[in-house]
Amino acid sequence: MEEKISTRQGASSCRRKGGSGKKTLAAVVAVLVVVAAVALYPYFLAGAPEGGTIYVRPGTSLEALHDSIARHIGEPYAGRVVKLLSWSKARIAERHGAFVVTKGESAARLARQLHGGASSSIRFTFNNLRTKEEWIEKAGSLYECGPEAFRRALNDPKLCAKYGKTPDNIINILIPDTYDFYWDVTPEKMLNRMYDYYNNFWNSDRKAKAQKLGLTPDQVEIIASITEEETVKPDERGKVGRLYINRFKAGMRLQADPTVKYAIGDFSIKRLTDAMLMTKSPYNTYRVNGLPPGPIRLPEKSTIDAILNSKPHSYMYMCARPDFSGYHDFTSNYQEHLSYAHKYQQELNRRNIK
């Protein structure tokens, strides 16, 4: 009886000791989990304080990468990313491209991208640009090759001829829109893509409409560029474009004021003088017959379509309205046009616009 009691007591004691061991192990594991979480939190859960883009050129060192991340995103995020790359023995010197970092992105995710992930594309949106040089500066500010490389490409007769263009009208293939290119894109690769887009835009339907007007796609774009500079009113662009088509087909000089401003290189001019109208330039349609060699701005797709879909009319003359509404008075009668022009000139004088 005593032995049985003693045995039960011994068994109870063993159970108490085993339960205590399990609790101790669980406590140790919990502590380790907390320690690990604290240690790994900055790398996997703490995100970038700001968004930005990191540019990596061949030969970039970890030190230079650290400085770039710190400058664009901030510290200590840069230190975490570089530490992870160092641990993984990433060959940063062999990487090349742009890597977009979103706000809140973990250091581990960026390190993984920099280690061997695909680089990011850079979005290129352009509209409301006048000159080739403006486009060159905008593209050059976004992509690695810079403005000078784009300048050489767009002024290279041989390269332009590849697309059936000249340095004067190569911008016809630069249809305003939003594009995505990798940061290390070359000018020729970009122009190849632009040319594909240009050909897709000028589909069989648009080409047929241009042919019905007696124009080539490039001629439509030139007229569209003049039209955009002539009127700020989208609902008037089809009518203005058709007027210039009427003059062109009749063998008249276009006598478009915006082409003179383009020739002078100053679109801020509010009132053209007789001396300005005599500016020697192939773009001055007061002096030369036909269309200028190329567009005087990069016309929007909507303006091109407005001209392609414009209704026929017989107007040959137009003059800005003296109410400065932005609209024009149209006529096919030259004497009536002179009357409109006189009223407009009087208003310019009254407002002391020179």
PDB file of N, CA, C and O in Angstrom, residues 199-264:
ATOM      1  N   ASN A 199       2.829  54.295 -87.782  1.00  0.00           N
ATOM      2  CA  ASN A 199       2.196  53.475 -88.822  1.00  0.00           C
ATOM      3  C   ASN A 199       0.868  52.895 -88.349  1.00  0.00           C
ATOM      4  O   ASN A 199      -0.070  52.750 -89.143  1.00  0.00           O
ATOM      5  N   ASN A 200       0.784  52.566 -87.060  1.00  0.00           N
ATOM      6  CA  ASN A 200      -0.485  52.069 -86.529  1.00  0.00           C
ATOM      7  C   ASN A 200      -1.533  53.181 -86.482  1.00  0.00           C
ATOM      8  O   ASN A 200      -2.724  52.944 -86.729  1.00  0.00           O
ATOM      9  N   PHE A 201      -1.072  54.395 -86.141  1.00  0.00           N
ATOM     10  CA  PHE A 201      -2.004  55.527 -86.118  1.00  0.00           C
ATOM     11  C   PHE A 201      -2.516  55.810 -87.527  1.00  0.00           C
ATOM     12  O   PHE A 201      -3.719  56.001 -87.737  1.00  0.00           O
ATOM     13  N   TRP A 202      -1.597  55.838 -88.491  1.00  0.00           N
ATOM     14  CA  TRP A 202      -2.001  56.092 -89.870  1.00  0.00           C
ATOM     15  C   TRP A 202      -2.459  54.773 -90.510  1.00  0.00           C
ATOM     16  O   TRP A 202      -1.810  54.232 -91.403  1.00  0.00           O
ATOM     17  N   ASN A 203      -3.593  54.312 -90.006  1.00  0.00           N
ATOM     18  CA  ASN A 203      -4.165  53.064 -90.526  1.00  0.00           C
ATOM     19  C   ASN A 203      -4.831  53.312 -91.884  1.00  0.00           C
ATOM     20  O   ASN A 203      -4.824  54.438 -92.408  1.00  0.00           O
ATOM     21  N   SER A 204      -5.398  52.264 -92.436  1.00  0.00           N
ATOM     22  CA  SER A 204      -5.986  52.374 -93.781  1.00  0.00           C
ATOM     23  C   SER A 204      -7.124  53.389 -93.821  1.00  0.00           C
ATOM     24  O   SER A 204      -7.310  54.088 -94.823  1.00  0.00           O
ATOM     25  N   ASP A 205      -7.875  53.502 -92.729  1.00  0.00           N
ATOM     26  CA  ASP A 205      -8.999  54.443 -92.692  1.00  0.00           C
ATOM     27  C   ASP A 205      -8.501  55.886 -92.757  1.00  0.00           C
ATOM     28  O   ASP A 205      -9.008  56.697 -93.554  1.00  0.00           O
ATOM     29  N   ARG A 206      -7.514  56.222 -91.936  1.00  0.00           N
ATOM     30  CA  ARG A 206      -6.990  57.594 -91.940  1.00  0.00           C
ATOM     31  C   ARG A 206      -6.282  57.905 -93.255  1.00  0.00           C
ATOM     32  O   ARG A 206      -6.375  59.022 -93.775  1.00  0.00           O
ATOM     33  N   LYS A 207      -5.567  56.938 -93.788  1.00  0.00           N
ATOM     34  CA  LYS A 207      -4.883  57.164 -95.070  1.00  0.00           C
ATOM     35  C   LYS A 207      -5.894  57.431 -96.181  1.00  0.00           C
ATOM     36  O   LYS A 207      -5.674  58.276 -97.050  1.00  0.00           O
ATOM     37  N   ALA A 208      -7.000  56.721 -96.132  1.00  0.00           N
ATOM     38  CA  ALA A 208      -8.039  56.903 -97.153  1.00  0.00           C
ATOM     39  C   ALA A 208      -8.643  58.305 -97.047  1.00  0.00           C
ATOM     40  O   ALA A 208      -8.924  58.954 -98.067  1.00  0.00           O
ATOM     41  N   LYS A 209      -8.834  58.774 -95.815  1.00  0.00           N
ATOM     42  CA  LYS A 209      -9.387  60.118 -95.629  1.00  0.00           C
ATOM     43  C   LYS A 209      -8.407  61.180 -96.112  1.00  0.00           C
ATOM     44  O   LYS A 209      -8.813  62.187 -96.715  1.00  0.00           O
ATOM     45  N   ALA A 210      -7.116  60.954 -95.849  1.00  0.00           N
ATOM     46  CA  ALA A 210      -6.107  61.897 -96.327  1.00  0.00           C
ATOM     47  C   ALA A 210      -6.069  61.918 -97.850  1.00  0.00           C
ATOM     48  O   ALA A 210      -5.995  62.990 -98.473  1.00  0.00           O
ATOM     49  N   GLN A 211      -6.157  60.754 -98.445  1.00  0.00           N
ATOM     50  CA  GLN A 211      -6.138  60.662 -99.911  1.00  0.00           C
ATOM     51  C   GLN A 211      -7.348  61.366-100.501  1.00  0.00           C
ATOM     52  O   GLN A 211      -7.252  62.020-101.553  1.00  0.00           O
ATOM     53  N   LYS A 212      -8.486  61.262 -99.836  1.00  0.00           N
ATOM     54  CA  LYS A 212      -9.692  61.932-100.313  1.00  0.00           C
ATOM     55  C   LYS A 212      -9.513  63.449-100.287  1.00  0.00           C
ATOM     56  O   LYS A 212     -10.101  64.169-101.109  1.00  0.00           O
ATOM     57  N   LEU A 213      -8.693  63.934 -99.361  1.00  0.00           N
ATOM     58  CA  LEU A 213      -8.394  65.372 -99.287  1.00  0.00           C
ATOM     59  C   LEU A 213      -7.314  65.773-100.286  1.00  0.00           C
ATOM     60  O   LEU A 213      -6.994  66.959-100.423  1.00  0.00           O
ATOM     61  N   GLY A 214      -6.722  64.781-100.931  1.00  0.00           N
ATOM     62  CA  GLY A 214      -5.641  65.056-101.874  1.00  0.00           C
ATOM     63  C   GLY A 214      -4.321  65.306-101.181  1.00  0.00           C
ATOM     64  O   GLY A 214      -3.448  66.010-101.711  1.00  0.00           O
ATOM     65  N   LEU A 215      -4.168  64.726 -99.980  1.00  0.00           N
ATOM     66  CA  LEU A 215      -2.979  64.968 -99.172  1.00  0.00           C
ATOM     67  C   LEU A 215      -2.330  63.662 -98.728  1.00  0.00           C
ATOM     68  O   LEU A 215      -2.991  62.621 -98.667  1.00  0.00           O
ATOM     69  N   THR A 216      -1.039  63.737 -98.405  1.00  0.00           N
ATOM     70  CA  THR A 216      -0.354  62.615 -97.782  1.00  0.00           C
ATOM     71  C   THR A 216      -0.493  62.751 -96.269  1.00  0.00           C
ATOM     72  O   THR A 216      -0.813  63.848 -95.760  1.00  0.00           O
ATOM     73  N   PRO A 217      -0.254  61.683 -95.508  1.00  0.00           N
ATOM     74  CA  PRO A 217      -0.293  61.810 -94.050  1.00  0.00           C
ATOM     75  C   PRO A 217       0.634  62.904 -93.528  1.00  0.00           C
ATOM     76  O   PRO A 217       0.258  63.657 -92.621  1.00  0.00           O
ATOM     77  N   ASP A 218       1.827  63.013 -94.101  1.00  0.00           N
ATOM     78  CA  ASP A 218       2.762  64.042 -93.636  1.00  0.00           C
ATOM     79  C   ASP A 218       2.220  65.443 -93.903  1.00  0.00           C
ATOM     80  O   ASP A 218       2.383  66.354 -93.083  1.00  0.00           O
ATOM     81  N   GLN A 219       1.566  65.637 -95.033  1.00  0.00           N
ATOM     82  CA  GLN A 219       0.988  66.945 -95.340  1.00  0.00           C
ATOM     83  C   GLN A 219      -0.156  67.277 -94.392  1.00  0.00           C
ATOM     84  O   GLN A 219      -0.313  68.440 -93.976  1.00  0.00           O
ATOM     85  N   VAL A 220      -0.932  66.272 -94.027  1.00  0.00           N
ATOM     86  CA  VAL A 220      -2.014  66.500 -93.061  1.00  0.00           C
ATOM     87  C   VAL A 220      -1.434  66.951 -91.728  1.00  0.00           C
ATOM     88  O   VAL A 220      -1.949  67.883 -91.088  1.00  0.00           O
ATOM     89  N   GLU A 221      -0.345  66.326 -91.306  1.00  0.00           N
ATOM     90  CA  GLU A 221       0.263  66.698 -90.028  1.00  0.00           C
ATOM     91  C   GLU A 221       0.831  68.110 -90.066  1.00  0.00           C
ATOM     92  O   GLU A 221       0.759  68.846 -89.071  1.00  0.00           O
ATOM     93  N   ILE A 222       1.392  68.508 -91.193  1.00  0.00           N
ATOM     94  CA  ILE A 222       1.910  69.877 -91.309  1.00  0.00           C
ATOM     95  C   ILE A 222       0.771  70.883 -91.189  1.00  0.00           C
ATOM     96  O   ILE A 222       0.866  71.885 -90.462  1.00  0.00           O
ATOM     97  N   ILE A 223      -0.332  70.612 -91.900  1.00  0.00           N
ATOM     98  CA  ILE A 223      -1.488  71.512 -91.817  1.00  0.00           C
ATOM     99  C   ILE A 223      -2.071  71.502 -90.406  1.00  0.00           C
ATOM    100  O   ILE A 223      -2.486  72.544 -89.876  1.00  0.00           O
ATOM    101  N   ALA A 224      -2.098  70.324 -89.770  1.00  0.00           N
ATOM    102  CA  ALA A 224      -2.602  70.238 -88.392  1.00  0.00           C
ATOM    103  C   ALA A 224      -1.732  71.059 -87.441  1.00  0.00           C
ATOM    104  O   ALA A 224      -2.248  71.698 -86.501  1.00  0.00           O
ATOM    105  N   SER A 225      -0.433  71.071 -87.679  1.00  0.00           N
ATOM    106  CA  SER A 225       0.463  71.834 -86.796  1.00  0.00           C
ATOM    107  C   SER A 225       0.206  73.335 -86.921  1.00  0.00           C
ATOM    108  O   SER A 225       0.213  74.066 -85.923  1.00  0.00           O
ATOM    109  N   ILE A 226      -0.028  73.792 -88.146  1.00  0.00           N
ATOM    110  CA  ILE A 226      -0.336  75.215 -88.357  1.00  0.00           C
ATOM    111  C   ILE A 226      -1.683  75.547 -87.725  1.00  0.00           C
ATOM    112  O   ILE A 226      -1.859  76.591 -87.082  1.00  0.00           O
ATOM    113  N   THR A 227      -2.633  74.646 -87.891  1.00  0.00           N
ATOM    114  CA  THR A 227      -3.982  74.841 -87.356  1.00  0.00           C
ATOM    115  C   THR A 227      -3.965  74.990 -85.845  1.00  0.00           C
ATOM    116  O   THR A 227      -4.640  75.862 -85.280  1.00  0.00           O
ATOM    117  N   GLU A 228      -3.196  74.139 -85.153  1.00  0.00           N
ATOM    118  CA  GLU A 228      -3.131  74.217 -83.688  1.00  0.00           C
ATOM    119  C   GLU A 228      -2.572  75.548 -83.210  1.00  0.00           C
ATOM    120  O   GLU A 228      -2.979  76.064 -82.170  1.00  0.00           O
ATOM    121  N   GLU A 229      -1.626  76.093 -83.975  1.00  0.00           N
ATOM    122  CA  GLU A 229      -1.062  77.386 -83.592  1.00  0.00           C
ATOM    123  C   GLU A 229      -2.013  78.534 -83.949  1.00  0.00           C
ATOM    124  O   GLU A 229      -1.970  79.597 -83.342  1.00  0.00           O
ATOM    125  N   GLU A 230      -2.882  78.301 -84.915  1.00  0.00           N
ATOM    126  CA  GLU A 230      -3.792  79.348 -85.389  1.00  0.00           C
ATOM    127  C   GLU A 230      -4.993  79.536 -84.479  1.00  0.00           C
ATOM    128  O   GLU A 230      -5.489  80.648 -84.305  1.00  0.00           O
ATOM    129  N   THR A 231      -5.479  78.455 -83.898  1.00  0.00           N
ATOM    130  CA  THR A 231      -6.675  78.568 -83.066  1.00  0.00           C
ATOM    131  C   THR A 231      -6.548  77.716 -81.814  1.00  0.00           C
ATOM    132  O   THR A 231      -6.041  76.592 -81.856  1.00  0.00           O
ATOM    133  N   VAL A 232      -7.016  78.270 -80.696  1.00  0.00           N
ATOM    134  CA  VAL A 232      -7.005  77.543 -79.430  1.00  0.00           C
ATOM    135  C   VAL A 232      -8.323  76.806 -79.218  1.00  0.00           C
ATOM    136  O   VAL A 232      -8.499  76.122 -78.212  1.00  0.00           O
ATOM    137  N   LYS A 233      -9.248  76.970 -80.169  1.00  0.00           N
ATOM    138  CA  LYS A 233     -10.575  76.378 -80.036  1.00  0.00           C
ATOM    139  C   LYS A 233     -10.641  75.040 -80.772  1.00  0.00           C
ATOM    140  O   LYS A 233     -10.640  74.999 -82.005  1.00  0.00           O
ATOM    141  N   PRO A 234     -10.706  73.924 -80.039  1.00  0.00           N
ATOM    142  CA  PRO A 234     -10.766  72.607 -80.692  1.00  0.00           C
ATOM    143  C   PRO A 234     -11.922  72.459 -81.671  1.00  0.00           C
ATOM    144  O   PRO A 234     -11.783  71.801 -82.707  1.00  0.00           O
ATOM    145  N   ASP A 235     -13.072  73.096 -81.366  1.00  0.00           N
ATOM    146  CA  ASP A 235     -14.238  72.944 -82.245  1.00  0.00           C
ATOM    147  C   ASP A 235     -14.106  73.751 -83.533  1.00  0.00           C
ATOM    148  O   ASP A 235     -14.961  73.656 -84.422  1.00  0.00           O
ATOM    149  N   GLU A 236     -13.043  74.529 -83.672  1.00  0.00           N
ATOM    150  CA  GLU A 236     -12.831  75.341 -84.861  1.00  0.00           C
ATOM    151  C   GLU A 236     -11.706  74.777 -85.735  1.00  0.00           C
ATOM    152  O   GLU A 236     -11.492  75.225 -86.865  1.00  0.00           O
ATOM    153  N   ARG A 237     -11.004  73.799 -85.240  1.00  0.00           N
ATOM    154  CA  ARG A 237      -9.803  73.333 -85.927  1.00  0.00           C
ATOM    155  C   ARG A 237     -10.096  72.663 -87.262  1.00  0.00           C
ATOM    156  O   ARG A 237      -9.323  72.799 -88.213  1.00  0.00           O
ATOM    157  N   GLY A 238     -11.188  71.941 -87.350  1.00  0.00           N
ATOM    158  CA  GLY A 238     -11.528  71.328 -88.624  1.00  0.00           C
ATOM    159  C   GLY A 238     -11.772  72.368 -89.707  1.00  0.00           C
ATOM    160  O   GLY A 238     -11.305  72.228 -90.844  1.00  0.00           O
ATOM    161  N   LYS A 239     -12.454  73.438 -89.335  1.00  0.00           N
ATOM    162  CA  LYS A 239     -12.760  74.508 -90.292  1.00  0.00           C
ATOM    163  C   LYS A 239     -11.490  75.250 -90.710  1.00  0.00           C
ATOM    164  O   LYS A 239     -11.289  75.554 -91.889  1.00  0.00           O
ATOM    165  N   VAL A 240     -10.615  75.537 -89.741  1.00  0.00           N
ATOM    166  CA  VAL A 240      -9.360  76.228 -90.051  1.00  0.00           C
ATOM    167  C   VAL A 240      -8.477  75.363 -90.935  1.00  0.00           C
ATOM    168  O   VAL A 240      -7.902  75.830 -91.935  1.00  0.00           O
ATOM    169  N   GLY A 241      -8.374  74.097 -90.581  1.00  0.00           N
ATOM    170  CA  GLY A 241      -7.562  73.186 -91.389  1.00  0.00           C
ATOM    171  C   GLY A 241      -8.070  73.082 -92.811  1.00  0.00           C
ATOM    172  O   GLY A 241      -7.288  73.091 -93.776  1.00  0.00           O
ATOM    173  N   ARG A 242      -9.373  73.014 -92.962  1.00  0.00           N
ATOM    174  CA  ARG A 242      -9.973  72.917 -94.300  1.00  0.00           C
ATOM    175  C   ARG A 242      -9.702  74.200 -95.103  1.00  0.00           C
ATOM    176  O   ARG A 242      -9.490  74.128 -96.323  1.00  0.00           O
ATOM    177  N   LEU A 243      -9.676  75.356 -94.450  1.00  0.00           N
ATOM    178  CA  LEU A 243      -9.364  76.606 -95.143  1.00  0.00           C
ATOM    179  C   LEU A 243      -7.953  76.548 -95.742  1.00  0.00           C
ATOM    180  O   LEU A 243      -7.747  76.937 -96.901  1.00  0.00           O
ATOM    181  N   TYR A 244      -6.996  76.064 -94.960  1.00  0.00           N
ATOM    182  CA  TYR A 244      -5.632  75.961 -95.486  1.00  0.00           C
ATOM    183  C   TYR A 244      -5.544  74.926 -96.610  1.00  0.00           C
ATOM    184  O   TYR A 244      -4.760  75.092 -97.552  1.00  0.00           O
ATOM    185  N   ILE A 245      -6.341  73.893 -96.515  1.00  0.00           N
ATOM    186  CA  ILE A 245      -6.385  72.912 -97.613  1.00  0.00           C
ATOM    187  C   ILE A 245      -6.933  73.576 -98.876  1.00  0.00           C
ATOM    188  O   ILE A 245      -6.418  73.352 -99.987  1.00  0.00           O
ATOM    189  N   ASN A 246      -7.957  74.408 -98.711  1.00  0.00           N
ATOM    190  CA  ASN A 246      -8.519  75.133 -99.865  1.00  0.00           C
ATOM    191  C   ASN A 246      -7.450  76.010-100.525  1.00  0.00           C
ATOM    192  O   ASN A 246      -7.321  76.030-101.752  1.00  0.00           O
ATOM    193  N   ARG A 247      -6.698  76.725 -99.717  1.00  0.00           N
ATOM    194  CA  ARG A 247      -5.647  77.580-100.270  1.00  0.00           C
ATOM    195  C   ARG A 247      -4.566  76.742-100.959  1.00  0.00           C
ATOM    196  O   ARG A 247      -4.105  77.084-102.053  1.00  0.00           O
ATOM    197  N   PHE A 248      -4.165  75.686-100.310  1.00  0.00           N
ATOM    198  CA  PHE A 248      -3.105  74.831-100.847  1.00  0.00           C
ATOM    199  C   PHE A 248      -3.508  74.246-102.197  1.00  0.00           C
ATOM    200  O   PHE A 248      -2.731  74.272-103.162  1.00  0.00           O
ATOM    201  N   LYS A 249      -4.730  73.754-102.285  1.00  0.00           N
ATOM    202  CA  LYS A 249      -5.186  73.124-103.530  1.00  0.00           C
ATOM    203  C   LYS A 249      -5.431  74.160-104.622  1.00  0.00           C
ATOM    204  O   LYS A 249      -5.344  73.849-105.815  1.00  0.00           O
ATOM    205  N   ALA A 250      -5.715  75.405-104.204  1.00  0.00           N
ATOM    206  CA  ALA A 250      -5.939  76.476-105.187  1.00  0.00           C
ATOM    207  C   ALA A 250      -4.632  77.096-105.659  1.00  0.00           C
ATOM    208  O   ALA A 250      -4.629  77.962-106.551  1.00  0.00           O
ATOM    209  N   GLY A 251      -3.519  76.688-105.070  1.00  0.00           N
ATOM    210  CA  GLY A 251      -2.226  77.244-105.454  1.00  0.00           C
ATOM    211  C   GLY A 251      -1.923  78.578-104.804  1.00  0.00           C
ATOM    212  O   GLY A 251      -0.978  79.262-105.208  1.00  0.00           O
ATOM    213  N   MET A 252      -2.716  78.965-103.809  1.00  0.00           N
ATOM    214  CA  MET A 252      -2.460  80.205-103.074  1.00  0.00           C
ATOM    215  C   MET A 252      -1.386  79.980-102.013  1.00  0.00           C
ATOM    216  O   MET A 252      -1.191  78.851-101.550  1.00  0.00           O
ATOM    217  N   ARG A 253      -0.720  81.030-101.635  1.00  0.00           N
ATOM    218  CA  ARG A 253       0.158  80.935-100.482  1.00  0.00           C
ATOM    219  C   ARG A 253      -0.703  80.829 -99.223  1.00  0.00           C
ATOM    220  O   ARG A 253      -1.745  81.485 -99.122  1.00  0.00           O
ATOM    221  N   LEU A 254      -0.243  80.023 -98.274  1.00  0.00           N
ATOM    222  CA  LEU A 254      -1.043  79.830 -97.065  1.00  0.00           C
ATOM    223  C   LEU A 254      -1.150  81.111 -96.250  1.00  0.00           C
ATOM    224  O   LEU A 254      -2.160  81.363 -95.612  1.00  0.00           O
ATOM    225  N   GLN A 255      -0.096  81.916 -96.238  1.00  0.00           N
ATOM    226  CA  GLN A 255      -0.059  83.170 -95.468  1.00  0.00           C
ATOM    227  C   GLN A 255      -0.564  82.950 -94.037  1.00  0.00           C
ATOM    228  O   GLN A 255      -1.443  83.666 -93.539  1.00  0.00           O
ATOM    229  N   ALA A 256       0.050  81.964 -93.396  1.00  0.00           N
ATOM    230  CA  ALA A 256      -0.320  81.633 -92.018  1.00  0.00           C
ATOM    231  C   ALA A 256       0.623  82.339 -91.057  1.00  0.00           C
ATOM    232  O   ALA A 256       1.838  82.111 -91.089  1.00  0.00           O
ATOM    233  N   ASP A 257       0.077  83.188 -90.200  1.00  0.00           N
ATOM    234  CA  ASP A 257       0.903  83.939 -89.255  1.00  0.00           C
ATOM    235  C   ASP A 257       1.798  83.041 -88.388  1.00  0.00           C
ATOM    236  O   ASP A 257       2.961  83.400 -88.130  1.00  0.00           O
ATOM    237  N   PRO A 258       1.303  81.895 -87.893  1.00  0.00           N
ATOM    238  CA  PRO A 258       2.162  81.062 -87.037  1.00  0.00           C
ATOM    239  C   PRO A 258       3.451  80.603 -87.718  1.00  0.00           C
ATOM    240  O   PRO A 258       4.461  80.396 -87.044  1.00  0.00           O
ATOM    241  N   THR A 259       3.424  80.451 -89.053  1.00  0.00           N
ATOM    242  CA  THR A 259       4.648  80.013 -89.724  1.00  0.00           C
ATOM    243  C   THR A 259       5.708  81.112 -89.694  1.00  0.00           C
ATOM    244  O   THR A 259       6.908  80.820 -89.688  1.00  0.00           O
ATOM    245  N   VAL A 260       5.271  82.364 -89.675  1.00  0.00           N
ATOM    246  CA  VAL A 260       6.219  83.475 -89.573  1.00  0.00           C
ATOM    247  C   VAL A 260       6.841  83.489 -88.179  1.00  0.00           C
ATOM    248  O   VAL A 260       8.053  83.666 -88.018  1.00  0.00           O
ATOM    249  N   LYS A 261       6.024  83.294 -87.163  1.00  0.00           N
ATOM    250  CA  LYS A 261       6.528  83.250 -85.791  1.00  0.00           C
ATOM    251  C   LYS A 261       7.521  82.104 -85.624  1.00  0.00           C
ATOM    252  O   LYS A 261       8.549  82.235 -84.939  1.00  0.00           O
ATOM    253  N   TYR A 262       7.220  80.968 -86.256  1.00  0.00           N
ATOM    254  CA  TYR A 262       8.132  79.828 -86.206  1.00  0.00           C
ATOM    255  C   TYR A 262       9.453  80.173 -86.888  1.00  0.00           C
ATOM    256  O   TYR A 262      10.539  79.857 -86.381  1.00  0.00           O
ATOM    257  N   ALA A 263       9.357  80.837 -88.037  1.00  0.00           N
ATOM    258  CA  ALA A 263      10.560  81.216 -88.784  1.00  0.00           C
ATOM    259  C   ALA A 263      11.430  82.178 -87.979  1.00  0.00           C
ATOM    260  O   ALA A 263      12.656  82.084 -87.987  1.00  0.00           O
ATOM    261  N   ILE A 264      10.786  83.087 -87.261  1.00  0.00           N
ATOM    262  CA  ILE A 264      11.516  84.051 -86.431  1.00  0.00           C
ATOM    263  C   ILE A 264      12.038  83.375 -85.164  1.00  0.00           C
ATOM    264  O   ILE A 264      13.078  83.749 -84.621  1.00  0.00           O
TER     265      ILE A 264
END
